Short mmCIF file of N, CA and C in Angstrom, two decimals:
data_model
loop_
_atom_site.label_atom_id
_atom_site.label_comp_id
_atom_site.label_asym_id
_atom_site.label_seq_id
_atom_site.Cartn_x
_atom_site.Cartn_y
_atom_site.Cartn_z
N SER A 1 82.23 121.33 51.64
CA SER A 1 81.37 120.79 50.65
C SER A 1 80.67 119.50 50.16
N ARG A 2 81.66 118.58 50.73
CA ARG A 2 81.19 117.41 50.24
C ARG A 2 81.16 116.30 52.12
N LEU A 3 80.15 115.61 51.56
CA LEU A 3 79.51 114.79 52.95
C LEU A 3 78.92 113.60 52.70
N ALA A 4 80.20 112.83 53.46
CA ALA A 4 79.15 111.16 53.47
C ALA A 4 78.87 110.64 55.03
N VAL A 5 77.36 110.34 54.83
CA VAL A 5 76.82 109.86 56.57
C VAL A 5 76.11 108.59 56.00
N LYS A 6 76.05 107.55 57.07
CA LYS A 6 74.72 106.52 56.76
C LYS A 6 73.32 107.08 56.91
N ALA A 7 72.59 106.23 56.16
CA ALA A 7 71.48 106.50 56.15
C ALA A 7 70.55 106.65 57.95
N GLY A 8 70.19 107.38 57.71
CA GLY A 8 69.50 107.67 59.36
C GLY A 8 69.88 108.74 59.99
N THR A 9 70.95 109.19 59.55
CA THR A 9 72.29 110.35 60.15
C THR A 9 71.23 111.69 60.46
N THR A 10 71.35 111.99 61.14
CA THR A 10 70.60 113.71 61.29
C THR A 10 72.38 114.61 61.02
N VAL A 11 71.99 115.13 60.34
CA VAL A 11 73.14 116.78 60.11
C VAL A 11 73.08 117.48 60.46
N THR A 12 73.94 118.64 60.84
CA THR A 12 73.75 119.71 61.26
C THR A 12 74.61 120.60 60.49
N PHE A 13 73.67 121.70 59.99
CA PHE A 13 74.62 122.75 59.92
C PHE A 13 74.66 124.02 61.00
N ILE A 14 75.38 124.52 61.02
CA ILE A 14 76.11 125.96 61.70
C ILE A 14 76.16 127.10 61.11
N ASN A 15 75.62 127.62 61.39
CA ASN A 15 76.08 129.14 59.90
C ASN A 15 76.94 130.30 60.75
N THR A 16 78.03 130.16 60.61
CA THR A 16 79.16 131.19 61.08
C THR A 16 79.34 131.99 60.38
N GLY A 17 78.58 132.55 59.90
CA GLY A 17 78.97 133.88 58.69
C GLY A 17 77.74 135.22 59.41
N GLY A 18 78.27 135.99 58.86
CA GLY A 18 76.77 137.29 59.47
C GLY A 18 75.96 137.52 58.75
N VAL A 19 75.39 136.49 57.80
CA VAL A 19 74.26 136.67 57.39
C VAL A 19 73.49 135.23 56.98
N GLY A 20 72.35 135.40 56.80
CA GLY A 20 71.72 134.03 56.68
C GLY A 20 71.70 133.21 55.36
N HIS A 21 71.85 131.94 56.14
CA HIS A 21 71.97 130.83 54.79
C HIS A 21 70.85 129.99 54.80
N SER A 22 70.80 129.09 53.66
CA SER A 22 69.67 127.96 53.86
C SER A 22 70.59 126.56 53.08
N VAL A 23 70.36 125.85 53.61
CA VAL A 23 70.57 124.55 53.06
C VAL A 23 69.60 123.84 52.39
N THR A 24 69.06 123.33 50.93
CA THR A 24 68.02 123.39 50.45
C THR A 24 68.26 122.69 49.23
N ALA A 25 67.80 121.14 49.20
CA ALA A 25 68.47 120.24 48.41
C ALA A 25 67.80 120.29 46.65
N ASP A 26 68.47 120.16 45.75
CA ASP A 26 68.82 121.00 44.34
C ASP A 26 66.72 120.24 44.19
N VAL A 27 66.79 118.65 44.72
CA VAL A 27 65.25 118.38 43.97
C VAL A 27 64.50 118.02 44.93
N GLY A 28 64.34 119.05 46.27
CA GLY A 28 63.19 119.26 47.23
C GLY A 28 63.20 118.38 48.22
N ALA A 29 64.58 117.43 48.24
CA ALA A 29 64.70 116.57 49.48
C ALA A 29 64.73 117.11 50.94
N PHE A 30 65.23 117.92 50.67
CA PHE A 30 64.37 118.97 52.33
C PHE A 30 65.26 120.31 52.34
N ASP A 31 65.03 121.20 53.19
CA ASP A 31 64.84 122.76 53.01
C ASP A 31 65.36 123.21 54.44
N SER A 32 66.21 123.39 54.92
CA SER A 32 66.85 124.07 56.02
C SER A 32 65.71 125.18 57.31
N GLY A 33 65.12 126.06 55.85
CA GLY A 33 64.57 127.09 56.38
C GLY A 33 65.89 128.07 56.06
N LEU A 34 65.72 129.57 56.19
CA LEU A 34 67.04 130.52 56.61
C LEU A 34 67.20 130.33 57.85
N ILE A 35 68.89 129.92 57.95
CA ILE A 35 69.52 129.49 59.50
C ILE A 35 69.94 131.02 59.41
N GLN A 36 70.18 132.15 60.51
CA GLN A 36 70.60 133.08 60.70
C GLN A 36 71.79 133.03 61.45
N ALA A 37 72.59 134.22 60.96
CA ALA A 37 73.76 134.19 61.45
C ALA A 37 73.90 133.55 63.00
N GLY A 38 74.74 132.69 63.21
CA GLY A 38 75.29 132.21 64.58
C GLY A 38 74.09 130.96 65.14
N ASP A 39 72.95 130.51 64.45
CA ASP A 39 71.83 129.43 64.24
C ASP A 39 72.64 128.35 63.74
N ARG A 40 71.44 127.01 63.82
CA ARG A 40 72.04 126.03 63.30
C ARG A 40 70.57 125.73 63.02
N GLY A 41 70.82 124.61 61.80
CA GLY A 41 69.64 124.15 61.71
C GLY A 41 70.15 122.54 61.04
N SER A 42 69.19 121.28 61.34
CA SER A 42 69.29 119.87 60.82
C SER A 42 68.84 119.28 59.56
N VAL A 43 69.16 118.21 59.55
CA VAL A 43 67.91 117.44 58.36
C VAL A 43 68.10 116.21 58.68
N THR A 44 67.70 115.53 58.80
CA THR A 44 68.10 113.91 59.50
C THR A 44 67.62 113.04 57.79
N LEU A 45 68.33 112.06 57.42
CA LEU A 45 68.67 111.60 55.81
C LEU A 45 68.40 110.32 55.87
N GLU A 46 67.35 109.84 55.61
CA GLU A 46 67.08 108.56 55.85
C GLU A 46 67.45 107.42 54.32
N LYS A 47 67.36 108.04 53.39
CA LYS A 47 66.88 107.22 52.04
C LYS A 47 68.03 107.38 51.60
N PRO A 48 69.29 106.37 51.09
CA PRO A 48 70.67 106.72 50.85
C PRO A 48 70.35 107.05 49.02
N GLY A 49 71.60 107.78 48.69
CA GLY A 49 71.38 108.28 47.27
C GLY A 49 72.52 109.67 47.68
N VAL A 50 72.79 110.53 46.50
CA VAL A 50 72.84 111.63 46.65
C VAL A 50 72.66 112.38 46.79
N TYR A 51 72.64 113.74 47.27
CA TYR A 51 71.70 114.94 47.53
C TYR A 51 72.39 116.21 47.22
N ARG A 52 72.17 116.45 46.57
CA ARG A 52 73.14 117.78 45.96
C ARG A 52 72.38 119.18 46.34
N PHE A 53 73.08 120.61 46.73
CA PHE A 53 72.22 120.84 48.12
C PHE A 53 73.01 122.61 47.41
N HIS A 54 72.03 123.50 47.88
CA HIS A 54 72.46 124.86 47.81
C HIS A 54 71.82 125.87 48.30
N CYS A 55 72.45 127.07 49.01
CA CYS A 55 71.77 128.01 49.46
C CYS A 55 71.21 129.05 48.99
N THR A 56 69.90 129.05 49.09
CA THR A 56 68.99 129.51 48.40
C THR A 56 69.07 131.27 48.17
N PRO A 57 69.03 131.78 49.21
CA PRO A 57 69.63 133.68 48.98
C PRO A 57 71.08 133.71 48.30
N HIS A 58 72.09 132.39 48.29
CA HIS A 58 73.52 132.52 47.31
C HIS A 58 73.69 131.39 46.58
N PRO A 59 72.78 131.20 45.46
CA PRO A 59 72.75 130.20 45.12
C PRO A 59 74.15 129.32 44.47
N PHE A 60 75.37 130.65 44.68
CA PHE A 60 76.58 129.91 44.26
C PHE A 60 77.01 129.14 44.83
N MET A 61 77.14 129.15 46.31
CA MET A 61 76.86 128.53 47.54
C MET A 61 75.93 126.84 47.67
N THR A 62 77.04 125.94 47.05
CA THR A 62 76.79 124.58 46.81
C THR A 62 77.70 123.54 47.22
N GLY A 63 76.81 122.25 47.24
CA GLY A 63 77.81 121.18 48.18
C GLY A 63 76.90 120.17 47.67
N SER A 64 77.41 118.40 48.39
CA SER A 64 76.59 117.50 48.52
C SER A 64 76.24 116.45 49.60
N ILE A 65 75.78 115.90 50.05
CA ILE A 65 75.74 114.99 50.86
C ILE A 65 75.33 113.43 50.39
N GLU A 66 76.10 112.47 50.43
CA GLU A 66 75.90 110.96 49.86
C GLU A 66 75.21 110.12 51.38
N VAL A 67 74.56 109.96 51.19
CA VAL A 67 73.90 109.15 52.21
C VAL A 67 73.90 107.46 51.45
N ARG A 68 74.52 106.54 52.55
CA ARG A 68 74.63 105.46 52.54
C ARG A 68 74.09 104.05 53.36
#
């Protein structure tokens, strides 16, 4: 649920679950769209900061990425 990366890093999310999920920044900085079971979605994070995110279909699923 937490990750720290350098600016310019591309982060890939792999959905190993049985239903679709998204990785959506709380403040709109990125949105993977719906990632179906077994698929991947990526975002490139250029600007330093802390990005909190959630899964749109399952808002209780949350995390954060710190970009340094």
